[in-house]
Amino acid sequence: MSLVVIGTVAFDAIETPFGKTDKIVGGAATYASLAASYFYKKTKIVAVVGDDFHQEDIADFGKHGIDVEGLQIKEGEKSFFWAGKYHNDMNSRDTLITELNVLADFDPIIPESYQDCEFLMLGNLTPQIQQTVIKRLKNRPKLIVMDTMNFWMDIAMDDLLETIKMVDVLTINDAEARQLSGEYSLVKAANKILTMGPKYLIIKKGEHGALLFHEEKIFSAPALPLADVFDPTGAGDTFAGGFIGYMAQVGTINFNNMKNAIIFGSALASFCVEKFGTEKIKNLTQAEVASRVQEFVSLSSFTIEN
Amino acid sequence: MSLVVIGTVAFDAIETPFGKTDKIVGGAATYASLAASYFYKKTKIVAVVGDDFHQEDIADFGKHGIDVEGLQIKEGEKSFFWAGKYHNDMNSRDTLITELNVLADFDPIIPESYQDCEFLMLGNLTPQIQQTVIKRLKNRPKLIVMDTMNFWMDIAMDDLLETIKMVDVLTINDAEARQLSGEYSLVKAANKILTMGPKYLIIKKGEHGALLFHEEKIFSAPALPLADVFDPTGAGDTFAGGFIGYMAQVGTINFNNMKNAIIFGSALASFCVEKFGTEKIKNLTQAEVASRVQEFVSLSSFTIEN
């Protein structure tokens, strides 16, 4: 039994109103697997990097107990690189550089030792590669969570719709839910998306929290109000990784466990934005995580007598 | 002991993507007092109308047990009139007509029978009139809640700051909190505003719920996700009225009671937007209100074991 995370492992160069970085380690699979590792020890990644990726960066995964057998290292090639600059409100950003490099012809290899996968996190990537991973697993995982973005809706909607059919949980933001469904109301959007395949839909609303939809049920999770958002990069991936890591830990798939998983994912994401890149989520203690989760409890709890 | 609500009682003409109305009864004091009346029976209004205001509309207040002794009726003058049109997303609107009429020289008269006021709701009006009402009460109420808007920040900031100093709870939206404080982060904005006088700050975020700030504590309340928002007019006033009505009912001012008051206010506001004007909130049963409050409970509750 294991949790497999597929996605990018990459270099990012980030500029925010608070500062800028050189190339630092990023990528959806990096954030998601680090987040998941706080809740579930058998986390394994499928990704590709070039030989510019440093051994110590790969060793960082090992320190978190993350299996990297599925991480391909392409000799003589370069890793995926993204550079972006956030605006003052931190809610919008410009992409300055996107170099696909090794990602251009990424063919995900699933090691034999990964075939015990029960929980599959499809980090943001082309829907076709996400689908390939599902097909290369001999047994259908117990839970498949898929993250995606508007970019794939713009250029690969057919592939996206095919892949969405095969997953249990879809995580997208509010604008993407509207784009995918053609509905402005998030309730109507969710009802439509829940007919496209996923049994659960998570709509991420950034500083406004997240909504979980399942059948007729809705759960509204708060976001932790923060004095400073230092760097939002990877927050969505961290959320998704924390979410599926918690689900893998508890093992039973139901609405109540998913509600908690959203709180744990949100807690991890709230750490992520406090420093550049993975700096914060690489170095958390279980006590820090538990204490942050308790902040979410007090933030949103109230008692009304019937 | 009573709850006094001051604000506009007026005519609105509303156009939304779902239809349009002729002149219908609106105004901050109308929405707020109707909402409050579901929780507290001794609700009294201070407002002014012209002789174009119909006796049956005044009788509607009476049906809800709302005292109208402080409602001045100006012979030969016309009531305040606002006409607006909502855009397709229902989050923004254009004002088509604003006729101040009787509001232009409104001098709020506090009947002697209102001097038992313990809970004071200052609905959205010029800050100077709001302040006059506080000064005309012989005893300082136990709780003063003030609603205001960006318009007064633009044209009467000094008056606004003077009035804010005198109140316990300020309710504004997120854009207004940013404008008032000059801070983008809502946490920083709240910390600054809490030094300006109010001990409690409620930031209304519409479809994203509301935040309550007090000392170091924060409460995040969800909004009920709705398939259709029919007409948002008066939702903020209804929220504020439900909030203070619940506080008057429980009587004790503390953070926990305020959390519940926000849920009750949000429940009333979620009804308000389901029909044009006051149509829905004029005709609710206590059972409907209780059941809607339970929807908020299930929407936001989760159980994490320590």
Coordinates of C-alpha atoms in Angstrom, one line a residue:
Chain A
M1 CA 0.0 0.0 0.0
S2 CA 1.3 3.4 -0.9
L3 CA 0.5 7.0 -2.0
V4 CA 1.9 7.9 -5.4
V5 CA 2.3 11.5 -6.4
I6 CA 2.9 12.5 -10.0
G7 CA 3.7 16.0 -11.1
T8 CA 6.5 18.3 -11.9
V9 CA 9.8 18.5 -10.0
A10 CA 11.3 21.7 -11.2
F11 CA 13.2 24.9 -10.7
D12 CA 11.3 28.1 -10.0
A13 CA 12.5 31.7 -9.8
I14 CA 10.1 33.8 -7.9
E15 CA 9.7 37.5 -7.4
T16 CA 7.2 38.9 -4.8
P17 CA 6.9 42.4 -3.2
F18 CA 9.0 40.9 -0.4
G19 CA 12.0 39.8 -2.4
K20 CA 13.2 37.5 -5.2
T21 CA 14.9 34.1 -5.4
D22 CA 17.4 32.5 -7.8
K23 CA 16.4 29.1 -9.1
I24 CA 14.9 27.2 -6.2
V25 CA 13.4 23.7 -6.1
G26 CA 9.6 23.7 -6.9
G27 CA 7.1 21.8 -8.9
A28 CA 3.7 20.3 -8.1
A29 CA 5.1 16.9 -7.1
T30 CA 7.6 18.4 -4.8
Y31 CA 5.1 20.5 -2.8
A32 CA 2.5 17.7 -2.8
S33 CA 4.8 14.9 -1.7
L34 CA 6.4 17.0 1.0
A35 CA 3.0 17.9 2.4
A36 CA 1.7 14.3 2.2
S37 CA 4.8 13.1 4.0
Y38 CA 3.6 14.7 7.2
F39 CA 0.6 12.4 7.3
Y40 CA 1.6 9.3 5.4
K41 CA 5.0 7.6 5.3
K42 CA 4.8 5.5 2.1
T43 CA 4.8 8.4 -0.3
K44 CA 6.4 7.9 -3.7
I45 CA 6.9 10.3 -6.6
V46 CA 6.8 9.9 -10.4
A47 CA 8.5 12.9 -12.1
V48 CA 11.4 13.8 -14.4
V49 CA 14.3 16.2 -13.9
G50 CA 17.5 17.0 -15.9
D51 CA 21.1 16.5 -14.7
D52 CA 21.1 20.1 -13.4
F53 CA 19.1 18.8 -10.4
H54 CA 21.3 18.6 -7.4
Q55 CA 21.8 15.4 -5.4
E56 CA 21.1 17.2 -2.2
D57 CA 17.7 18.3 -3.5
I58 CA 16.9 14.7 -4.3
A59 CA 18.2 13.8 -0.8
D60 CA 15.7 16.2 0.7
F61 CA 12.9 13.9 -0.5
G62 CA 14.7 11.0 1.2
K63 CA 14.8 12.9 4.5
H64 CA 11.0 13.0 4.4
G65 CA 10.8 9.3 3.6
I66 CA 9.7 10.0 0.0
D67 CA 10.5 7.2 -2.4
V68 CA 12.2 8.6 -5.6
E69 CA 12.5 5.4 -7.6
G70 CA 10.0 6.9 -10.1
L71 CA 12.0 10.1 -10.4
Q72 CA 13.8 10.0 -13.8
I73 CA 17.0 11.9 -14.2
K74 CA 17.7 12.7 -17.9
E75 CA 21.4 13.0 -18.6
G76 CA 22.4 16.0 -20.7
E77 CA 19.0 17.6 -20.3
K78 CA 17.7 20.4 -18.1
S79 CA 14.9 20.5 -15.6
F80 CA 11.6 22.3 -16.1
F81 CA 12.0 25.9 -15.2
W82 CA 9.4 28.5 -14.4
A83 CA 9.9 32.2 -13.5
G84 CA 7.1 34.4 -12.3
K85 CA 6.5 37.7 -10.6
Y86 CA 3.6 38.3 -8.2
H87 CA 1.7 41.6 -8.2
N88 CA 1.3 43.6 -5.0
D89 CA -2.0 42.0 -4.1
M90 CA -0.4 38.5 -4.4
N91 CA -3.5 37.2 -6.0
S92 CA -2.3 37.6 -9.6
R93 CA 1.1 36.9 -11.2
D94 CA 2.9 37.2 -14.5
T95 CA 4.8 34.3 -15.9
L96 CA 8.2 35.6 -17.0
I97 CA 9.8 32.4 -18.3
T98 CA 8.6 28.8 -19.0
E99 CA 11.2 26.4 -20.2
L100 CA 9.6 22.9 -20.6
N101 CA 13.0 21.2 -21.1
V102 CA 12.7 17.5 -19.8
L103 CA 8.9 17.9 -19.5
A104 CA 8.5 18.3 -23.2
D105 CA 8.6 14.5 -23.8
F106 CA 7.9 13.2 -20.3
D107 CA 6.9 9.6 -20.3
P108 CA 6.0 8.6 -16.8
I109 CA 7.6 5.3 -15.7
I110 CA 5.8 3.5 -12.9
P111 CA 8.3 1.3 -11.1
E112 CA 7.1 -2.2 -10.2
S113 CA 7.4 -1.3 -6.5
Y114 CA 4.8 1.4 -7.0
Q115 CA 2.1 -1.1 -8.1
D116 CA 0.9 -1.3 -4.5
C117 CA -0.5 2.3 -5.0
E118 CA -3.8 2.8 -3.2
F119 CA -3.8 6.6 -3.2
L120 CA -2.9 8.5 -6.4
M121 CA -2.3 12.2 -6.5
L122 CA -2.3 13.5 -10.1
G123 CA -0.5 16.9 -9.7
N124 CA -1.0 19.6 -12.3
L125 CA 0.4 18.3 -15.6
T126 CA -1.0 17.7 -19.1
P127 CA -4.2 15.6 -18.7
Q128 CA -2.8 13.0 -21.1
I129 CA 0.2 12.3 -18.9
Q130 CA -2.1 12.2 -15.9
Q131 CA -4.3 9.6 -17.7
T132 CA -1.3 7.5 -18.8
V133 CA -0.3 7.1 -15.1
I134 CA -3.8 5.8 -14.3
K135 CA -3.6 3.3 -17.1
R136 CA -0.1 2.1 -16.2
L137 CA -1.3 1.1 -12.7
K138 CA -2.4 -2.5 -12.8
N139 CA -5.0 -2.0 -10.1
R140 CA -7.2 1.0 -10.0
P141 CA -6.3 3.0 -6.8
K142 CA -8.8 3.3 -4.0
L143 CA -8.7 7.1 -4.4
I144 CA -7.5 9.2 -7.3
V145 CA -7.2 13.0 -6.7
M146 CA -6.6 15.2 -9.7
D147 CA -5.4 18.8 -9.7
T148 CA -5.5 20.8 -13.0
M149 CA -5.7 24.4 -14.2
N150 CA -7.3 26.7 -16.7
F151 CA -4.3 26.4 -19.1
W152 CA -5.4 22.8 -19.9
M153 CA -9.0 23.9 -20.3
D154 CA -7.8 26.4 -22.9
I155 CA -5.6 24.0 -25.0
A156 CA -6.6 20.4 -24.1
M157 CA -10.2 20.4 -23.0
D158 CA -11.0 17.0 -24.7
D159 CA -8.1 15.3 -23.0
L160 CA -9.1 17.0 -19.7
L161 CA -12.7 15.8 -19.9
E162 CA -11.5 12.2 -20.6
T163 CA -9.2 12.2 -17.6
I164 CA -11.7 13.8 -15.3
K165 CA -14.0 10.9 -16.0
M166 CA -11.5 8.6 -14.4
V167 CA -10.9 10.3 -11.1
D168 CA -12.6 10.5 -7.7
V169 CA -11.7 14.0 -6.5
L170 CA -11.1 17.1 -8.7
T171 CA -9.4 20.1 -7.2
I172 CA -9.7 23.4 -9.1
N173 CA -10.1 27.1 -8.2
D174 CA -13.4 29.1 -8.5
A175 CA -12.5 30.7 -11.8
E176 CA -11.6 27.2 -13.2
A177 CA -14.9 25.7 -11.9
R178 CA -16.7 28.4 -13.8
Q179 CA -14.7 27.9 -16.9
L180 CA -15.1 24.1 -16.9
S181 CA -18.9 24.2 -16.3
G182 CA -19.9 27.4 -18.0
E183 CA -21.9 28.3 -14.9
Y184 CA -21.3 31.4 -12.8
S185 CA -22.9 30.1 -9.6
L186 CA -20.4 27.8 -7.8
V187 CA -23.3 25.5 -6.7
K188 CA -24.5 25.1 -10.3
A189 CA -20.9 24.7 -11.5
A190 CA -20.3 22.0 -8.9
N191 CA -23.5 20.1 -9.7
K192 CA -22.5 20.0 -13.4
I193 CA -18.9 19.0 -12.7
L194 CA -20.1 16.2 -10.4
T195 CA -21.8 14.7 -13.5
M196 CA -18.5 14.7 -15.4
G197 CA -16.9 11.9 -13.4
P198 CA -15.6 13.0 -10.0
K199 CA -17.7 12.1 -7.0
Y200 CA -16.1 14.8 -5.0
L201 CA -15.2 18.4 -6.1
I202 CA -13.0 20.7 -4.2
I203 CA -13.2 24.4 -5.2
K204 CA -10.1 26.3 -3.9
K205 CA -10.8 29.9 -3.2
G206 CA -7.4 31.0 -1.9
E207 CA -7.7 33.5 1.0
H208 CA -11.4 32.7 1.1
G209 CA -10.9 29.0 1.9
A210 CA -12.3 26.0 0.0
L211 CA -15.6 24.3 -0.7
L212 CA -16.1 20.5 -0.9
F213 CA -19.1 19.2 -2.9
H214 CA -20.4 15.6 -2.8
E215 CA -23.8 14.6 -3.8
E216 CA -26.1 17.1 -2.1
K217 CA -23.6 17.9 0.6
I218 CA -21.4 21.0 0.9
F219 CA -18.6 21.7 3.3
S220 CA -17.1 25.2 3.6
A221 CA -13.6 25.4 5.0
P222 CA -12.1 28.7 6.1
A223 CA -8.6 29.9 5.2
L224 CA -6.4 31.1 8.0
P225 CA -6.3 34.9 7.8
L226 CA -2.7 35.8 7.5
A227 CA -1.0 39.2 8.1
D228 CA 1.5 38.5 5.4
V229 CA 1.5 36.1 2.4
F230 CA 5.1 35.9 1.5
D231 CA 5.0 33.6 -1.5
P232 CA 1.9 31.8 -2.7
T233 CA 3.8 29.5 -5.1
G234 CA 2.9 25.9 -4.4
A235 CA 0.1 26.6 -2.0
G236 CA -2.5 24.7 -4.2
D237 CA -0.1 21.7 -4.6
T238 CA 0.7 21.7 -0.9
F239 CA -3.1 21.7 -0.1
A240 CA -3.7 18.8 -2.4
G241 CA -0.7 16.8 -1.0
G242 CA -1.8 17.4 2.6
F243 CA -5.3 16.4 1.6
I244 CA -4.4 13.1 0.0
G245 CA -1.8 12.4 2.6
Y246 CA -4.4 12.7 5.4
M247 CA -6.8 10.5 3.4
A248 CA -4.1 7.8 3.0
Q249 CA -3.4 8.0 6.8
V250 CA -7.1 7.5 7.8
G251 CA -7.7 5.0 4.9
T252 CA -11.5 5.3 4.8
I253 CA -13.0 7.3 2.1
N254 CA -16.1 9.3 3.2
F255 CA -17.3 12.9 3.4
N256 CA -16.4 13.4 7.0
N257 CA -12.8 12.3 6.5
M258 CA -12.6 14.5 3.4
K259 CA -13.7 17.5 5.5
N260 CA -10.8 16.9 7.9
A261 CA -8.4 16.3 5.0
I262 CA -9.3 19.7 3.7
I263 CA -8.5 21.3 7.0
F264 CA -5.1 19.4 7.2
G265 CA -4.4 20.4 3.6
S266 CA -5.3 24.0 4.3
A267 CA -3.1 24.0 7.4
L268 CA -0.1 22.9 5.4
A269 CA -0.9 25.4 2.6
S270 CA -1.0 28.2 5.3
F271 CA 2.6 27.3 6.2
C272 CA 3.7 27.1 2.6
V273 CA 3.0 30.8 1.9
E274 CA 5.0 32.0 4.9
K275 CA 8.3 31.6 3.2
F276 CA 9.8 31.3 -0.3
G277 CA 9.3 28.0 -2.1
T278 CA 9.4 24.8 0.0
E279 CA 11.5 26.4 2.8
K280 CA 8.7 26.3 5.3
I281 CA 7.0 23.1 4.5
K282 CA 10.4 21.2 4.4
N283 CA 11.0 21.9 8.0
L284 CA 7.8 21.5 10.0
T285 CA 7.4 19.5 13.2
Q286 CA 4.3 17.4 13.9
A287 CA 3.6 19.7 16.8
E288 CA 3.6 22.7 14.6
V289 CA 1.2 21.0 12.2
A290 CA -1.1 20.0 15.0
S291 CA -1.1 23.4 16.5
R292 CA -1.9 25.0 13.2
V293 CA -4.8 22.6 12.7
Q294 CA -6.1 23.7 16.1
E295 CA -6.0 27.3 14.9
F296 CA -8.4 26.2 12.1
V297 CA -10.7 24.6 14.7
S298 CA -10.9 27.8 16.8
L299 CA -11.2 30.0 13.8
S300 CA -14.4 28.3 12.5
S301 CA -16.1 26.7 15.5
F302 CA -19.2 28.0 17.1
T303 CA -21.9 26.4 19.3
I304 CA -25.6 26.9 18.6
E305 CA -28.0 25.1 20.9
N306 CA -30.9 23.5 19.1
Chain B
M1 CA -34.9 47.9 27.3
S2 CA -35.1 48.0 23.6
L3 CA -33.2 47.8 20.3
V4 CA -33.2 51.0 18.3
V5 CA -32.4 50.9 14.6
I6 CA -31.6 54.0 12.7
G7 CA -31.3 54.2 8.9
T8 CA -33.1 54.8 5.7
V9 CA -36.7 53.8 5.0
A10 CA -37.0 54.3 1.3
F11 CA -38.1 53.2 -2.1
D12 CA -35.9 51.2 -4.4
A13 CA -36.2 50.2 -8.0
I14 CA -34.1 47.2 -8.7
E15 CA -33.0 45.6 -11.9
T16 CA -31.2 42.2 -11.9
P17 CA -30.6 39.6 -14.6
F18 CA -33.7 37.9 -13.3
G19 CA -36.2 40.8 -13.6
K20 CA -37.0 44.3 -12.5
T21 CA -39.2 46.0 -9.9
D22 CA -41.2 49.2 -9.7
K23 CA -40.7 51.3 -6.6
I24 CA -40.6 48.8 -3.7
V25 CA -40.0 49.4 0.0
G26 CA -36.3 49.3 0.9
G27 CA -33.8 51.1 3.0
A28 CA -31.2 50.0 5.6
A29 CA -33.6 50.5 8.6
T30 CA -36.3 48.5 6.9
Y31 CA -34.1 45.5 6.3
A32 CA -32.3 45.7 9.6
S33 CA -35.4 46.1 11.7
L34 CA -37.3 43.3 9.9
A35 CA -34.3 41.0 10.4
A36 CA -33.9 41.9 14.1
S37 CA -37.6 41.4 14.8
Y38 CA -37.1 37.6 14.3
F39 CA -34.9 37.5 17.4
Y40 CA -36.0 40.5 19.6
K41 CA -39.4 41.8 20.0
K42 CA -38.7 45.4 21.3
T43 CA -37.3 46.8 18.1
K44 CA -37.9 50.4 17.3
I45 CA -36.9 52.5 14.3
V46 CA -35.7 56.0 13.7
A47 CA -36.1 57.2 10.1
V48 CA -37.9 59.6 7.8
V49 CA -40.2 59.2 4.9
G50 CA -42.4 61.4 2.7
D51 CA -46.1 61.3 2.4
D52 CA -45.7 59.1 -0.7
F53 CA -45.0 56.2 1.7
H54 CA -48.1 54.0 2.0
Q55 CA -49.9 53.3 5.2
E56 CA -49.9 49.5 4.5
D57 CA -46.1 49.6 4.2
I58 CA -45.9 51.3 7.7
A59 CA -48.4 48.7 8.9
D60 CA -45.9 46.0 7.8
F61 CA -43.5 47.1 10.5
G62 CA -46.3 46.8 13.0
K63 CA -47.0 43.2 12.0
H64 CA -43.5 42.4 13.0
G65 CA -43.9 44.3 16.3
I66 CA -41.6 47.1 15.2
D67 CA -42.2 50.4 16.9
V68 CA -42.5 53.3 14.4
E69 CA -42.9 56.2 16.8
G70 CA -39.5 57.4 15.6
L71 CA -40.5 57.3 12.0
Q72 CA -41.1 60.8 10.8
I73 CA -43.6 61.4 8.0
K74 CA -42.9 64.6 6.1
E75 CA -46.1 66.0 4.5
G76 CA -45.7 67.3 1.0
E77 CA -42.3 65.7 0.6
K78 CA -41.1 62.5 -1.1
S79 CA -39.2 59.5 0.4
F80 CA -35.6 58.7 -0.4
F81 CA -35.4 56.9 -3.7
W82 CA -32.7 54.7 -5.2
A83 CA -32.6 52.9 -8.5
G84 CA -29.9 50.4 -9.4
K85 CA -29.0 47.7 -11.9
Y86 CA -27.0 44.7 -11.0
H87 CA -24.5 43.2 -13.5
N88 CA -24.6 39.6 -14.5
D89 CA -22.2 38.4 -11.7
M90 CA -24.4 40.1 -9.1
N91 CA -21.3 41.4 -7.3
S92 CA -21.3 44.8 -8.9
R93 CA -24.1 47.3 -9.6
D94 CA -24.6 50.7 -11.2
T95 CA -26.6 53.3 -9.4
L96 CA -29.1 54.7 -11.9
I97 CA -31.0 57.2 -9.7
T98 CA -30.4 58.7 -6.2
E99 CA -33.0 61.2 -5.0
L100 CA -32.3 62.2 -1.5
N101 CA -35.7 64.0 -1.0
V102 CA -36.6 63.9 2.8
L103 CA -33.1 62.5 3.6
A104 CA -31.5 65.8 2.6
D105 CA -32.3 67.5 5.9
F106 CA -33.0 64.5 8.1
D107 CA -32.9 65.4 11.8
P108 CA -33.4 62.2 13.7
I109 CA -35.9 62.6 16.5
I110 CA -35.6 60.1 19.4
P111 CA -39.0 59.7 21.1
E112 CA -38.9 59.6 24.9
S113 CA -40.1 56.0 24.8
Y114 CA -36.8 55.1 23.0
Q115 CA -34.6 56.2 25.8
D116 CA -34.6 52.7 27.2
C117 CA -32.4 51.7 24.2
E118 CA -29.8 49.2 25.2
F119 CA -28.9 48.0 21.7
L120 CA -28.3 50.6 19.0
M121 CA -28.0 49.7 15.3
L122 CA -26.6 52.6 13.2
G123 CA -27.6 51.6 9.7
N124 CA -25.8 53.1 6.8
L125 CA -26.3 56.9 6.7
T126 CA -24.1 60.0 6.9
P127 CA -21.8 59.5 9.9
Q128 CA -22.9 62.8 11.3
I129 CA -26.5 61.7 11.7
Q130 CA -25.3 58.4 13.1
Q131 CA -23.3 60.4 15.7
T132 CA -26.3 62.7 16.5
V133 CA -28.4 59.7 17.5
I134 CA -25.7 58.5 19.9
K135 CA -25.6 61.9 21.5
R136 CA -29.4 62.2 21.8
L137 CA -29.6 59.0 23.8
K138 CA -29.4 60.0 27.5
N139 CA -27.7 56.7 28.4
R140 CA -25.0 55.2 26.4
P141 CA -26.4 51.9 25.0
K142 CA -24.8 48.6 26.1
L143 CA -23.9 47.8 22.4
I144 CA -23.6 50.1 19.4
V145 CA -23.2 48.5 16.0
M146 CA -22.4 50.8 13.1
D147 CA -22.7 50.0 9.4
T148 CA -21.1 52.3 6.9
M149 CA -19.8 52.3 3.3
N150 CA -17.0 53.5 1.0
F151 CA -19.1 56.5 -0.1
W152 CA -18.7 58.1 3.4
M153 CA -15.0 57.3 3.4
D154 CA -14.7 59.3 0.1
I155 CA -16.6 62.4 1.1
A156 CA -16.8 62.5 4.9
M157 CA -13.8 60.6 6.3
D158 CA -13.3 63.0 9.3
D159 CA -16.9 62.6 10.4
L160 CA -16.6 58.9 9.9
L161 CA -13.5 58.6 12.1
E162 CA -15.2 60.7 14.8
T163 CA -18.3 58.4 14.8
I164 CA -16.3 55.2 14.6
K165 CA -14.6 56.2 17.9
M166 CA -18.0 56.0 19.6
V167 CA -19.1 52.5 18.6
D168 CA -18.5 48.9 19.7
V169 CA -18.9 47.0 16.5
L170 CA -18.1 48.2 13.0
T171 CA -19.4 46.2 10.0
I172 CA -17.8 46.9 6.6
N173 CA -16.9 44.9 3.5
D174 CA -13.3 43.8 2.6
A175 CA -12.7 46.6 0.1
E176 CA -13.9 49.2 2.7
A177 CA -11.7 47.7 5.4
R178 CA -8.8 48.1 3.0
Q179 CA -9.8 51.7 2.2
L180 CA -10.3 52.7 5.8
S181 CA -7.0 51.2 7.0
G182 CA -4.8 51.6 3.9
E183 CA -3.7 48.0 4.4
Y184 CA -4.2 45.2 1.9
S185 CA -4.0 42.3 4.3
L186 CA -7.3 42.0 6.1
V187 CA -5.5 41.0 9.3
K188 CA -3.4 44.1 9.3
A189 CA -6.4 46.2 8.3
A190 CA -8.4 44.8 11.2
N191 CA -5.6 45.4 13.7
K192 CA -5.5 49.0 12.6
I193 CA -9.2 49.5 12.6
L194 CA -9.5 48.0 16.1
T195 CA -7.3 50.9 17.3
M196 CA -9.8 53.5 15.9
G197 CA -12.5 52.8 18.5
P198 CA -14.5 49.7 17.8
K199 CA -13.7 46.7 20.0
Y200 CA -15.2 44.3 17.4
L201 CA -14.8 44.5 13.6
I202 CA -16.9 42.5 11.2
I203 CA -15.6 42.3 7.6
K204 CA -18.4 41.2 5.3
K205 CA -17.1 39.2 2.2
G206 CA -20.4 38.5 0.5
E207 CA -20.4 35.0 -1.0
H208 CA -17.2 34.3 0.9
G209 CA -18.8 34.8 4.3
A210 CA -17.6 37.1 7.1
L211 CA -14.7 37.6 9.5
L212 CA -15.1 38.8 13.1
F213 CA -12.0 40.3 14.7
H214 CA -11.7 41.1 18.4
E215 CA -8.4 41.6 20.3
E216 CA -6.2 38.7 19.0
K217 CA -9.2 36.5 18.1
I218 CA -10.6 35.8 14.7
F219 CA -13.8 34.0 13.7
S220 CA -14.4 33.0 10.1
A221 CA -18.1 32.4 9.2
P222 CA -19.1 30.8 6.0
A223 CA -21.7 32.0 3.5
L224 CA -24.3 29.6 2.4
P225 CA -23.5 28.6 -1.2
L226 CA -26.6 29.5 -3.2
A227 CA -27.6 28.2 -6.7
D228 CA -29.2 31.6 -7.4
V229 CA -28.8 35.0 -6.0
F230 CA -31.9 36.7 -7.1
D231 CA -31.4 40.2 -5.6
P232 CA -28.5 41.2 -3.3
T233 CA -30.1 44.5 -2.2
G234 CA -30.3 44.8 1.5
A235 CA -28.3 41.7 2.3
G236 CA -25.8 43.7 4.4
D237 CA -28.5 45.5 6.3
T238 CA -30.3 42.3 6.9
F239 CA -27.1 40.7 8.2
A240 CA -26.5 43.6 10.6
G241 CA -30.1 43.5 11.8
G242 CA -30.0 39.8 12.4
F243 CA -26.7 40.2 14.2
I244 CA -27.8 42.9 16.6
G245 CA -31.3 41.3 17.1
Y246 CA -29.7 38.1 18.2
M247 CA -27.3 40.0 20.5
A248 CA -30.3 41.8 22.1
Q249 CA -32.0 38.5 22.6
V250 CA -29.1 36.8 24.4
G251 CA -28.2 40.1 26.1
T252 CA -24.6 39.2 27.1
I253 CA -21.8 40.8 25.0
N254 CA -18.9 38.5 24.4
F255 CA -17.0 36.9 21.5
N256 CA -18.9 33.6 21.6
N257 CA -22.3 35.2 21.4
M258 CA -21.1 37.4 18.6
K259 CA -20.0 34.3 16.6
N260 CA -23.5 33.0 16.9
A261 CA -24.9 36.4 16.1
I262 CA -22.9 36.4 12.8
I263 CA -24.4 33.0 11.9
F264 CA -27.9 34.2 12.6
G265 CA -27.3 37.4 10.6
S266 CA -25.9 35.4 7.8
A267 CA -28.9 33.0 7.8
L268 CA -31.3 36.0 7.5
A269 CA -29.1 37.5 4.7
S270 CA -29.2 34.2 2.8
F271 CA -33.0 34.4 2.8
C272 CA -32.9 38.1 1.8
V273 CA -31.2 37.5 -1.6
E274 CA -33.7 34.8 -2.6
K275 CA -36.4 37.3 -3.6
F276 CA -36.7 40.9 -4.6
G277 CA -36.5 43.5 -1.8
T278 CA -37.9 42.5 1.6
E279 CA -40.4 40.0 0.1
K280 CA -38.6 37.0 1.6
I281 CA -37.5 38.4 5.0
K282 CA -41.0 39.8 5.6
N283 CA -42.6 36.3 5.6
L284 CA -40.3 33.9 7.4
T285 CA -41.3 31.5 10.1
Q286 CA -39.2 30.8 13.2
A287 CA -38.9 27.2 11.9
E288 CA -37.5 28.3 8.6
V289 CA -34.9 30.5 10.4
A290 CA -33.9 27.7 12.7
S291 CA -33.6 25.2 9.8
R292 CA -31.4 27.7 7.8
V293 CA -29.2 28.2 10.9
Q294 CA -28.8 24.4 11.0
E295 CA -27.7 24.5 7.4
F296 CA -24.8 26.8 8.4
V297 CA -23.9 24.4 11.2
S298 CA -23.6 21.4 8.9
L299 CA -21.9 23.5 6.2
S300 CA -19.0 24.4 8.5
S301 CA -18.7 21.7 11.1
F302 CA -16.0 19.1 11.3
T303 CA -14.5 17.0 14.1
I304 CA -10.8 16.6 14.5
E305 CA -9.7 14.5 17.4
N306 CA -6.8 15.9 19.4

